[in-house]
Short mmCIF file of C-alpha atoms in Angstrom, two decimals:
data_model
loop_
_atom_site.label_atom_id
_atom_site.label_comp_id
_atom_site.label_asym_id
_atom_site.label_seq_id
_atom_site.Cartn_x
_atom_site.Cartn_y
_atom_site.Cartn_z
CA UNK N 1 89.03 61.11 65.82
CA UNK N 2 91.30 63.60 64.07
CA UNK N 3 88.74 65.95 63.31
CA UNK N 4 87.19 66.30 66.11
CA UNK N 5 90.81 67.13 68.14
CA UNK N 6 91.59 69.92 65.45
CA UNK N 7 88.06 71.53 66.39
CA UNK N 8 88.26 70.35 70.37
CA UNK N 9 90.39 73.79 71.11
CA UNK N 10 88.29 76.00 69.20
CA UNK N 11 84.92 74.92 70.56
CA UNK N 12 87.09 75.30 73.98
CA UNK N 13 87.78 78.83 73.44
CA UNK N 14 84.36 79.29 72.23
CA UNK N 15 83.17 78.60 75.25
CA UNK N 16 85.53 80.25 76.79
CA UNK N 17 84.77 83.58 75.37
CA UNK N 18 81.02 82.96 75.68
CA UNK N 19 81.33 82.36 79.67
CA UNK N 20 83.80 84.97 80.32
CA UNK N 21 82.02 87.43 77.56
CA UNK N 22 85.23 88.43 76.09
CA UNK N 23 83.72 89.30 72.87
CA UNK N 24 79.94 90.32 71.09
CA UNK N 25 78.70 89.80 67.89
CA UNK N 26 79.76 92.08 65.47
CA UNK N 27 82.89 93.56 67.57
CA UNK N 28 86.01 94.63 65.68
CA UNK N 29 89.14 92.96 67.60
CA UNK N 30 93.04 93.67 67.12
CA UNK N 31 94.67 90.63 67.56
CA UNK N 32 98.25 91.06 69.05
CA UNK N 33 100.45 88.19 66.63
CA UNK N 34 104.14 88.13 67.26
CA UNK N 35 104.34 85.19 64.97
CA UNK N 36 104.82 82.37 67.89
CA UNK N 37 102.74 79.33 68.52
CA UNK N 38 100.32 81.36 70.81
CA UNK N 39 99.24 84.03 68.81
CA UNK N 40 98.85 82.51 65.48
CA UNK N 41 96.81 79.82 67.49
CA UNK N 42 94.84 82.87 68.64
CA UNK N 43 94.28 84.59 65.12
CA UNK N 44 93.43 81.03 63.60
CA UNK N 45 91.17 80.18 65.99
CA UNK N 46 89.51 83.79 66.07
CA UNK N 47 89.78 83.73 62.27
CA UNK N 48 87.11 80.32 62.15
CA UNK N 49 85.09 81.33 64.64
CA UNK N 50 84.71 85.19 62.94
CA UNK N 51 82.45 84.93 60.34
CA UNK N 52 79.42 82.94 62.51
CA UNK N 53 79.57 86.03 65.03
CA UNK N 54 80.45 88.76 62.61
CA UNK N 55 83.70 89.95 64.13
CA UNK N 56 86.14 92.19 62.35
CA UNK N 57 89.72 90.99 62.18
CA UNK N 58 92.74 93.64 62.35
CA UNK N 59 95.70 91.57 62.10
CA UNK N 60 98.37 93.88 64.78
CA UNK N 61 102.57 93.07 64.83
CA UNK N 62 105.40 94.87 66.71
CA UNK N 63 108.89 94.41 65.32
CA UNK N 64 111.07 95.54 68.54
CA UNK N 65 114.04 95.22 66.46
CA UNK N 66 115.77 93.32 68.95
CA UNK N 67 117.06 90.60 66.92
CA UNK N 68 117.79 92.12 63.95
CA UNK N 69 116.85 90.13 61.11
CA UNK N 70 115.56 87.40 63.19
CA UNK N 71 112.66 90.07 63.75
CA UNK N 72 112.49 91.52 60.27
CA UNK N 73 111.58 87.75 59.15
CA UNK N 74 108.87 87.26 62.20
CA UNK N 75 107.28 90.56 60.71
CA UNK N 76 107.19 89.34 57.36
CA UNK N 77 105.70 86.07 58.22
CA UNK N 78 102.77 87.38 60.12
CA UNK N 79 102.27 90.13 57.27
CA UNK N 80 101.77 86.86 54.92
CA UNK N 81 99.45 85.22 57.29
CA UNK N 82 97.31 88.09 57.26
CA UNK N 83 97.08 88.81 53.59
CA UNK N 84 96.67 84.58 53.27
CA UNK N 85 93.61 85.61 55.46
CA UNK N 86 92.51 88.39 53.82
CA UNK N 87 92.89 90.43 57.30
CA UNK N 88 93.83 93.78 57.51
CA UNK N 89 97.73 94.35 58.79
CA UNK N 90 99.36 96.56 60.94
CA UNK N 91 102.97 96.89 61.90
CA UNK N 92 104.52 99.11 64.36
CA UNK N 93 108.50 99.24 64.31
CA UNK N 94 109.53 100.57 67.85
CA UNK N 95 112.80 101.59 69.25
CA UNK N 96 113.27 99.61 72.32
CA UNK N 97 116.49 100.78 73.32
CA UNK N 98 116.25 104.53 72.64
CA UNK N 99 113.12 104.45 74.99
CA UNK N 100 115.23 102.47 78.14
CA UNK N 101 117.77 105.50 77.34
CA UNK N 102 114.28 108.31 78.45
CA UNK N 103 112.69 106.38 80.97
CA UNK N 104 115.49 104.04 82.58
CA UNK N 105 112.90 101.43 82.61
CA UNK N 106 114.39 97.56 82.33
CA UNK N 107 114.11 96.12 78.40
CA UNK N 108 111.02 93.95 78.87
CA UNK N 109 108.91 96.74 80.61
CA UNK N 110 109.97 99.47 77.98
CA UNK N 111 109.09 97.10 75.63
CA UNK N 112 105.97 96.22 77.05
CA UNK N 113 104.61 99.93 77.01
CA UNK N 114 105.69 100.71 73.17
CA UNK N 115 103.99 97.79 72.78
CA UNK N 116 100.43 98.30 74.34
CA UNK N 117 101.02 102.16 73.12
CA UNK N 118 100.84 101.12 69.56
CA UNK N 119 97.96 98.24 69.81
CA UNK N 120 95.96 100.96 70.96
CA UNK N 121 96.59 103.42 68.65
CA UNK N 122 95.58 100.68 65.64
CA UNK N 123 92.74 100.18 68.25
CA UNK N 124 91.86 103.77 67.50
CA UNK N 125 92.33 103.64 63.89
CA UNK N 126 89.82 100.89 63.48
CA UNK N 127 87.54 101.93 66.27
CA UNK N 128 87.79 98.61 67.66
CA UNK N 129 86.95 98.31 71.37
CA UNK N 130 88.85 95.35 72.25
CA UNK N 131 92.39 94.19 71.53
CA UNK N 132 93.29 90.18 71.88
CA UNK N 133 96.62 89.42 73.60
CA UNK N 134 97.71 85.53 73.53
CA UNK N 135 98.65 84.59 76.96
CA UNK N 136 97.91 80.61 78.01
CA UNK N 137 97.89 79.41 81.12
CA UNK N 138 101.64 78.71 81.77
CA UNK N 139 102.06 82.22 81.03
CA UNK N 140 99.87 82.28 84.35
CA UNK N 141 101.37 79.84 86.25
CA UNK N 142 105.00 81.72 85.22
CA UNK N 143 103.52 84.88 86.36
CA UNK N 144 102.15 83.97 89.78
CA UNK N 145 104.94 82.17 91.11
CA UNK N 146 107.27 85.40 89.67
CA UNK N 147 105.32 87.35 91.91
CA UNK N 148 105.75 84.92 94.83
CA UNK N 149 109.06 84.85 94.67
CA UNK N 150 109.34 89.00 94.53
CA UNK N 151 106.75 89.20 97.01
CA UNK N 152 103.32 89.91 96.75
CA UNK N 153 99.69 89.93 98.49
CA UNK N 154 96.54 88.56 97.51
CA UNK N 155 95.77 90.73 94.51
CA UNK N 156 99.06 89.78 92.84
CA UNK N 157 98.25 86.23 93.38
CA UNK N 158 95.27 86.79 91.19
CA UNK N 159 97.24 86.95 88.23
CA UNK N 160 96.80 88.27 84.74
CA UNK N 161 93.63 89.27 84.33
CA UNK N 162 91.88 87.40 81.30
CA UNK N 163 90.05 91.29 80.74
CA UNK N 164 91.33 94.88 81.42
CA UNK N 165 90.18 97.70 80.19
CA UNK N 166 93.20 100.69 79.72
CA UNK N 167 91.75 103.94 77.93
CA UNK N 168 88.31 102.96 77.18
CA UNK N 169 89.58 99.71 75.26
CA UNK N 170 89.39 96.11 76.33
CA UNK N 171 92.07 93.97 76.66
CA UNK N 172 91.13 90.10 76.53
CA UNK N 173 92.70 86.92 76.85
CA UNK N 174 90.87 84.08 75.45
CA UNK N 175 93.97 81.82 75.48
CA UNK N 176 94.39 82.40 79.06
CA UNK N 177 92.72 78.80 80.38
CA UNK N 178 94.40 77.35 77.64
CA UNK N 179 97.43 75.17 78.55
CA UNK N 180 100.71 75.47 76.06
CA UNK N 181 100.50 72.03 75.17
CA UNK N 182 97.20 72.53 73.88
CA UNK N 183 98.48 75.30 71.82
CA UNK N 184 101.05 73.56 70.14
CA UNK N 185 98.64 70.60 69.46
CA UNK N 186 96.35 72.93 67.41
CA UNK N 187 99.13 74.14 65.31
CA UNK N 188 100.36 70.55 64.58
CA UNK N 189 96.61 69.33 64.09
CA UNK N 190 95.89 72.21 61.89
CA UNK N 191 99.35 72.33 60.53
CA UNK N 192 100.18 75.85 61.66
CA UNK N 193 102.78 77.32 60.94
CA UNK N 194 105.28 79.99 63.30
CA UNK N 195 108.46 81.15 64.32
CA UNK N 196 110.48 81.03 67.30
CA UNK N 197 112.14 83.17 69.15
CA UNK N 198 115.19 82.26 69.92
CA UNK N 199 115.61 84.99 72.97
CA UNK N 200 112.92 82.54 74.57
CA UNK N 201 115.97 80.60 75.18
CA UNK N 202 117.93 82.62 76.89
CA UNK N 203 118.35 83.10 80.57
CA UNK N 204 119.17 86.83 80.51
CA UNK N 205 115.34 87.72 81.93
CA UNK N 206 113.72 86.35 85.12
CA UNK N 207 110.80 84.89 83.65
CA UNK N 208 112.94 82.94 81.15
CA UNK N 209 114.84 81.62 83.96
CA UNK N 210 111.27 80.81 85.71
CA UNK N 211 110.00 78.93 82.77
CA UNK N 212 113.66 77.12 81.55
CA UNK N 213 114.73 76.30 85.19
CA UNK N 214 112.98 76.64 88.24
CA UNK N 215 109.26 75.05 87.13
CA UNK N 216 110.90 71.97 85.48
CA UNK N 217 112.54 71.65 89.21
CA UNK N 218 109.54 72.05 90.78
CA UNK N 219 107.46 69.95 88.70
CA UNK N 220 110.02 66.73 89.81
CA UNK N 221 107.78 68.02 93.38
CA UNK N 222 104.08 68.53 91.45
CA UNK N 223 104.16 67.27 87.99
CA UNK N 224 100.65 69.22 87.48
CA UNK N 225 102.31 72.42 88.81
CA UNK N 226 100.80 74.77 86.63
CA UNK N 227 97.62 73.80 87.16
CA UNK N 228 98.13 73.89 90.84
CA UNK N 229 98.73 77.56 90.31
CA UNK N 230 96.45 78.30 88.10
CA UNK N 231 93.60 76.58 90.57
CA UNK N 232 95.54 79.14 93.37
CA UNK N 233 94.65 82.29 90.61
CA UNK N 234 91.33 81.40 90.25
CA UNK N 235 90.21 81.24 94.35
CA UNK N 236 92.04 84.00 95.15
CA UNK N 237 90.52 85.91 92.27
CA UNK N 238 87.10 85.31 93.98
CA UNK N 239 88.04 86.40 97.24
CA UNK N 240 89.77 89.03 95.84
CA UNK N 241 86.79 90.24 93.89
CA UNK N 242 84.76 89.97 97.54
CA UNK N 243 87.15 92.47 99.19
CA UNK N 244 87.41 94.84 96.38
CA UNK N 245 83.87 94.72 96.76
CA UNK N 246 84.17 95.56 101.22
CA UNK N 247 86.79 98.30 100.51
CA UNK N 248 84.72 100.00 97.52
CA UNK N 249 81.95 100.38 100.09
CA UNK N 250 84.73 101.40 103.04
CA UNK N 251 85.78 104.22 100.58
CA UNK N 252 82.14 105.20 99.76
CA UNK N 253 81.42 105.54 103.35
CA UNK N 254 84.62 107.38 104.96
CA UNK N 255 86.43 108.76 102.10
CA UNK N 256 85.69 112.47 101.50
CA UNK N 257 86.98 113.83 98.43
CA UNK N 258 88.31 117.10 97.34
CA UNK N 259 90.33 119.10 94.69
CA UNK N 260 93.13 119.60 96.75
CA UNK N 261 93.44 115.60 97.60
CA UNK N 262 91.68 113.06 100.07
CA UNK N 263 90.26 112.92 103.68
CA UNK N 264 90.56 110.12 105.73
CA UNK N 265 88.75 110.30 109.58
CA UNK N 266 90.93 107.86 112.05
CA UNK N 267 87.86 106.53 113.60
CA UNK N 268 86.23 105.16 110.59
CA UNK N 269 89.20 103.99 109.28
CA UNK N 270 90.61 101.94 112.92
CA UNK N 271 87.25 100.11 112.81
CA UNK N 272 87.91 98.43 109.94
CA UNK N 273 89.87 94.78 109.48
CA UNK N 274 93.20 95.90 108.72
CA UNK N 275 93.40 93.86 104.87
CA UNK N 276 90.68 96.14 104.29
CA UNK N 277 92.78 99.06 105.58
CA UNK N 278 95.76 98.68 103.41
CA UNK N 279 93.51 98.00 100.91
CA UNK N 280 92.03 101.52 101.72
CA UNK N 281 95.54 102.66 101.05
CA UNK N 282 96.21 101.34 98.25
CA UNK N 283 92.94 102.31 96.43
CA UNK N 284 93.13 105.92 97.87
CA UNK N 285 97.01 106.25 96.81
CA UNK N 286 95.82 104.52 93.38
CA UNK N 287 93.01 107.12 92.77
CA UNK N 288 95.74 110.14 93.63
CA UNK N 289 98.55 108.62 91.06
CA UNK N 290 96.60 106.14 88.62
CA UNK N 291 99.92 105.84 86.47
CA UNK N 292 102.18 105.72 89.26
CA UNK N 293 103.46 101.57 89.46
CA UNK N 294 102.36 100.02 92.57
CA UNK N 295 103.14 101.14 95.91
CA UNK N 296 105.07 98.71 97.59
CA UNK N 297 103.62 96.94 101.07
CA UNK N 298 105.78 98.71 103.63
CA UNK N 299 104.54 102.10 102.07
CA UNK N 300 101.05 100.75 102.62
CA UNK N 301 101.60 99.58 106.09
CA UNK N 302 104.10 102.70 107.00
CA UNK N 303 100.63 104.74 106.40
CA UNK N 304 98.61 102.51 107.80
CA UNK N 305 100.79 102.41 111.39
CA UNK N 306 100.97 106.29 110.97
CA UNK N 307 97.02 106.56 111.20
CA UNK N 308 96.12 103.55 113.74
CA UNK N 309 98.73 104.49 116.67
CA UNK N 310 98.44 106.61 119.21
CA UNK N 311 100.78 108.84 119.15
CA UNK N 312 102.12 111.04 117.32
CA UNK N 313 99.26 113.09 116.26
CA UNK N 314 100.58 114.86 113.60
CA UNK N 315 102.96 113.89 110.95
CA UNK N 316 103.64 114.41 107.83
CA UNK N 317 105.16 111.37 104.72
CA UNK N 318 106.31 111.45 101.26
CA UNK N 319 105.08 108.25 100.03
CA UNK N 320 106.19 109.23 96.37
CA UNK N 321 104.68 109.32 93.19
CA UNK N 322 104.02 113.04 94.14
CA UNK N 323 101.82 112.07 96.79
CA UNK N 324 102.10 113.51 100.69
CA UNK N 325 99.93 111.34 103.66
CA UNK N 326 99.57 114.12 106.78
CA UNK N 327 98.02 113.52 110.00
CA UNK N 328 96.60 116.00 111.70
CA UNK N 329 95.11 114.34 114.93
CA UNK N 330 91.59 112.54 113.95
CA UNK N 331 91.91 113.72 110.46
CA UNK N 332 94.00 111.92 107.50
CA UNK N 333 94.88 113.88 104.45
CA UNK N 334 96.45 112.48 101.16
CA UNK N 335 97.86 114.91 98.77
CA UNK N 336 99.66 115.61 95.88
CA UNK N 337 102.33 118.07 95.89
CA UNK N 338 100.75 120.45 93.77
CA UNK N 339 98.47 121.37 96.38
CA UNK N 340 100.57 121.77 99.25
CA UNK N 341 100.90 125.13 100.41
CA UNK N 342 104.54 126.30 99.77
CA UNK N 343 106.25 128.92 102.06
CA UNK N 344 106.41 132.67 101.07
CA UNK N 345 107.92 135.90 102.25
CA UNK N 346 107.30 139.79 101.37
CA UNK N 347 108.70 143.14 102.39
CA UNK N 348 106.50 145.63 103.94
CA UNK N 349 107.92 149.36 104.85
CA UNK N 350 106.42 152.26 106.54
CA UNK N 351 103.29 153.68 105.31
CA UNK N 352 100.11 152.85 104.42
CA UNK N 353 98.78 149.89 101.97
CA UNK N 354 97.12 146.19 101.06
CA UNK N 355 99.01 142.86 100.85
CA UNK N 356 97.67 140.22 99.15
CA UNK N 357 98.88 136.70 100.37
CA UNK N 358 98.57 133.16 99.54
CA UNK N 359 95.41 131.46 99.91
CA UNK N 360 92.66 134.25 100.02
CA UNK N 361 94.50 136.32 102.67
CA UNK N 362 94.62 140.35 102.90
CA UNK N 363 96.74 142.06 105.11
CA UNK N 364 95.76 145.84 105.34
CA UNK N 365 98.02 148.55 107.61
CA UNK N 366 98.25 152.22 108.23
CA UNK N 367 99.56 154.62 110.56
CA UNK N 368 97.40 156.75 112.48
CA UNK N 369 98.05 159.36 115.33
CA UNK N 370 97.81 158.29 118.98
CA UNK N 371 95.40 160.40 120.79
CA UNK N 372 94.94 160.65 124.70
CA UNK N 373 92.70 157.71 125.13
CA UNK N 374 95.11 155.71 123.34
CA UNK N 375 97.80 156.80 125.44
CA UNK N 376 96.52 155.99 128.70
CA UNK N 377 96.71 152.72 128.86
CA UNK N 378 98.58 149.58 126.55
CA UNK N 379 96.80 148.99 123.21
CA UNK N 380 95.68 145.77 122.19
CA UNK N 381 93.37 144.56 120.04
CA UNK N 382 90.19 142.31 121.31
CA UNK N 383 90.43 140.47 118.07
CA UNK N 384 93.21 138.52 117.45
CA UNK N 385 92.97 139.62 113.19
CA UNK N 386 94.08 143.45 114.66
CA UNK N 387 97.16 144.27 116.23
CA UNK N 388 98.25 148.14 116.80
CA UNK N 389 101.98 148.53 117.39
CA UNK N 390 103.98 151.26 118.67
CA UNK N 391 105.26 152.70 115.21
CA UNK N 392 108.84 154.24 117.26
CA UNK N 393 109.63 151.02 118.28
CA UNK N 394 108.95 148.87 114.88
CA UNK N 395 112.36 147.99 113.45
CA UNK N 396 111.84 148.53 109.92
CA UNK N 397 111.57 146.56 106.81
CA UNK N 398 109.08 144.45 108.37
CA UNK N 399 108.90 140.55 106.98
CA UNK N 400 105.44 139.44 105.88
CA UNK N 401 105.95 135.60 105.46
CA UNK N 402 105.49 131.43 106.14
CA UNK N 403 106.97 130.10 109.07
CA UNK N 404 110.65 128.82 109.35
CA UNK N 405 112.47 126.01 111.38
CA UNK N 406 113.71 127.98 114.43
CA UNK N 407 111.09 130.66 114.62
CA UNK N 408 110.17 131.80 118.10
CA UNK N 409 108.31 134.17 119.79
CA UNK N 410 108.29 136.23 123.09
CA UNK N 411 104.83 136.62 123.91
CA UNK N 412 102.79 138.97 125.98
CA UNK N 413 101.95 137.73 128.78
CA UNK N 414 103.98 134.76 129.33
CA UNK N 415 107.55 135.06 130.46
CA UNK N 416 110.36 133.80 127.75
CA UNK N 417 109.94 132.48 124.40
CA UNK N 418 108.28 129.57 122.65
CA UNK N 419 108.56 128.44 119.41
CA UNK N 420 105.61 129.09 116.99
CA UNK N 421 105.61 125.46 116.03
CA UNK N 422 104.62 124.73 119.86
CA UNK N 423 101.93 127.93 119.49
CA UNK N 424 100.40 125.81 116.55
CA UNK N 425 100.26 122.57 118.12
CA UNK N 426 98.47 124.09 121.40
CA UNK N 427 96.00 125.52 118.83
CA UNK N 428 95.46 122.28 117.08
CA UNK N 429 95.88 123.82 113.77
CA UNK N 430 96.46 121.40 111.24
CA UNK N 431 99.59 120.32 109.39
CA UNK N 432 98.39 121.29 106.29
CA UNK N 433 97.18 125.30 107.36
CA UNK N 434 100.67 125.94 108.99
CA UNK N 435 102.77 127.09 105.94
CA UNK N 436 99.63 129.33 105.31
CA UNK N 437 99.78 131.37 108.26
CA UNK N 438 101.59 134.56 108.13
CA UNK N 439 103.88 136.27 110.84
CA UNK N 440 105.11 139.62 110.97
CA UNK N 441 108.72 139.47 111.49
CA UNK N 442 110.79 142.77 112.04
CA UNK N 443 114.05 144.00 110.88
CA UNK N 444 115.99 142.32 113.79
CA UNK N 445 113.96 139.10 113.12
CA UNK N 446 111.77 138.98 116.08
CA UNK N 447 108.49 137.68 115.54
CA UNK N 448 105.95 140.66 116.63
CA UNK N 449 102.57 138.86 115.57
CA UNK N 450 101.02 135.72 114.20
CA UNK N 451 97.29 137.16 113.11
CA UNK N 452 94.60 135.30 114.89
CA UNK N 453 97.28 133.64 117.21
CA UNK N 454 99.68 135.74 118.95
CA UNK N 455 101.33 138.69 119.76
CA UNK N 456 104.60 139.55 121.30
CA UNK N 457 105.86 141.77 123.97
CA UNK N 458 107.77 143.91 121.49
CA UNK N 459 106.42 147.14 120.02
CA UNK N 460 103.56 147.58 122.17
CA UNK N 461 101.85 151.16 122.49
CA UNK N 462 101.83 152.26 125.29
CA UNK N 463 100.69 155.89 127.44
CA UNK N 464 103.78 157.50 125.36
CA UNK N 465 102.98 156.36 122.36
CA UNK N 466 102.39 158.67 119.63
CA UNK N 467 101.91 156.90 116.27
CA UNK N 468 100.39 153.70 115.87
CA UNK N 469 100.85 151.19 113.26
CA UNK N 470 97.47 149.81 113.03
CA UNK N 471 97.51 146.17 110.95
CA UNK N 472 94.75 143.82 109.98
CA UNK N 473 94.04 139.92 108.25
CA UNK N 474 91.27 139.80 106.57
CA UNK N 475 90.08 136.48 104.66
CA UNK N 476 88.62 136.58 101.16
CA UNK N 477 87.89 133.05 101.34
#
């Protein structure tokens, strides 16, 4: 009866890895061993189930020098195990603390990232394309009802994946239906030694409160808790799976992409159910800012109000991470900041010359001498890239830039001003085109022209006018 309990986990995980196919036949595989329970259950079991499928063992330990000697003595143990083995070994000494002083990030996270950081880089050394990580299933059940309690949707309630892939290697779990009691049977069967960690003990973190406190509570409520949760992972990980499978398609069909960012069309998009619009979102804001942490629902559904309502029709967000959402009337746009068009201004005096502006613009002027047809009657250009101007009434330096909050314009024709943001919106120029635009602003800050817009009262020629200044856009792209 003995015997066949020390082998009942291993044929377990056997399976396990067989069903979920976590591993092939001759794959090289860092295992991740602190030294606990869990992952010198892992190695062993990996370890007797290696040489029937041919699998290279790299033996992988980070000493986060949090507990001083505590940790030196963890590293030294594991170090043993592997030579006892006959298993490469691999230790990576990181400075936890140093790290939260760069990033700001909380202890556990910074410590989570040195850690992947190095398994990957012995990953690399060994060319091994998967690494195995030693979470169980009341790592799960801590995890999911962490994430309830912060607030999450249905992806978070999936849990930790038992695979991941992060920079072309494979991160597996073949612990992960494997229940902590189970663990610590197979070490006791199989007389297994480990350490503990005594900051397991402590309260300090949230998921040490989780596991000391709040699940033996709630297991007075549901003794088989854990599983109850885990059973909760695994259905929503289906239906999960279904609707990454509906938005993958939604992006395929509406999603237009581009170097400068993302297109979005409203209709498409208000058609849809809306999980699979924030889920739109969320995949298009992923896809923008892959290492940016998860945006948080009410950024999701702040975008996803911005597009589906009426009104307004244009609009512009920072959603962070770099990334700006603009509406300009049936069109979405998600960008990074990179690629929004900044403002600019230039100086332009008397003469003759080119301009080269932002975005594949060329502005070319000259002065030329009025003759009797000219004079006759007020000149203005047909096209709305030429405008002449009488070159006695231009108050020189003339401005050559972007629009700014406050700019208005007296145009010809109507009576009084309006502001050029008002002259775009009548045009239905989009949000994202209006810092591009340039206007010709004199010396006394009146705006005399907006090429292929407007032009103002001021500076016309007229029957008495002698010398024109002749100006003209032209686009290079």
């Amino acid at each position: 009866m003995k015997g066949f309990l020390e082998m009942a986990l291993i044929h377990k995980v056997d399976q396990i890895i067989k069903d979920e196919h976590l591993l092939d036949v001759e794959d090289s595989i860092v295992v991740a061993v602190s030294g606990g329970p869990d992952s010198m259950a892992l190695l062993h079991i990996l370890f007797l189930l290696a040489e029937a499928n041919k699998w290279r063992l790299v033996v992988a330990h980070v000493n986060h020098q949090f507990r001083g000697e505590e940790s030196d003595g963890e590293a030294e143990f594991v170090a043993a195990y592997a030579r006892q083995l006959g298993l490469p070994f691999e230790m990576g000494v990181i400075n936890v603390p140093d790290y939260i002083k760069e990033t700001n990030m909380n202890g556990q996270a910074a410590a989570r990232e040195l850690r992947y950081d190095f398994l990957l880089e012995v990953a690399n050394k060994y060319q091994a394309r998967r690494i195995a990580l030693a979470h169980h299933a009341d790592d799960q059940a801590e995890t999911i009802l962490m994430r309830m309690i912060r607030g999450t949707g249905t992806l978070g309630l999936t849990g930790i994946p038992i695979r991941r892939w992060v920079k072309n290697v494979e991160l597996i779990r073949p612990l992960l239906r494997i229940y902590k009691s189970e663990v610590l049977q197979h070490c006791e069967q199989q007389g297994l030694s480990f350490c503990m960690d005594s900051s397991n003990t402590h309260n300090k973190y949230v998921r040490n409160q989780i596991r000391n406190e709040l699940i033996p509570l709630l297991k007075q409520y549901n003794p088989q808790l854990p599983e109850a949760l885990n059973r909760l992972a695994d259905v929503i990980g289906l239906e999960d799976d279904y609707l990454k499978q509906e938005v993958d398609a939604a992006y395929q069909k509406l999603v237009v992409e581009a170097t400068n960012g993302i297109r979005l069309p409203r209709s498409g998009f208000a058609l849809l159910h809306p999980a699979l619009q924030r889920r739109l979102i969320k995949l298009i804001l992923s896809y923008l800012a892959p290492n940016a942490s998860s945006f948080d629902f009410l950024t999701t559904e702040k975008v996803r109000y911005a597009i589906t309502q009426d009104t307004p029709t244009t609009l512009s967000l920072s959603l962070g991470a770099n990334i700006i959402f603009t509406r300009e009337y049936e069109q979405m746009y998600f960008r990074l900041t990179s690629t929004v068009s900044s403002g600019y201004q230039f100086s332009l005096e008397s003469g003759e010359g080119k301009m080269e502006l932002p975005d594949g613009m060329l502005l070319s002027y000259f002065v030329s001498v009025s003759n009797a047809a000219d004079r006759s009657q007020p000149k203005l250009s047909r096209s709305h890239e030429t405008a002449y101007f009488d070159l006695d009434l231009v108050n020189f330096p003339l401005e050559v830039r972007s629009r700014q909050d406050g700019d208005r314009m007296e145009i010809h024709g109507l009576n009084g001003s309006k502001k050029v943001k008002d002259i775009f919106i009548d045009a239905k120029l989009p949000l994202r085109l209006r810092n591009q635009v340039p206007l010709i602003v004199d010396a006394a800050k009146r705006v005399l022209w907006i090429p292929g817009f407007r032009r103002s009262v001021h500076a016309i020629a007229s029957s008495t006018t002698t010398q024109l200044l002749c100006m003209e856009l032209h686009r290079t792209k």
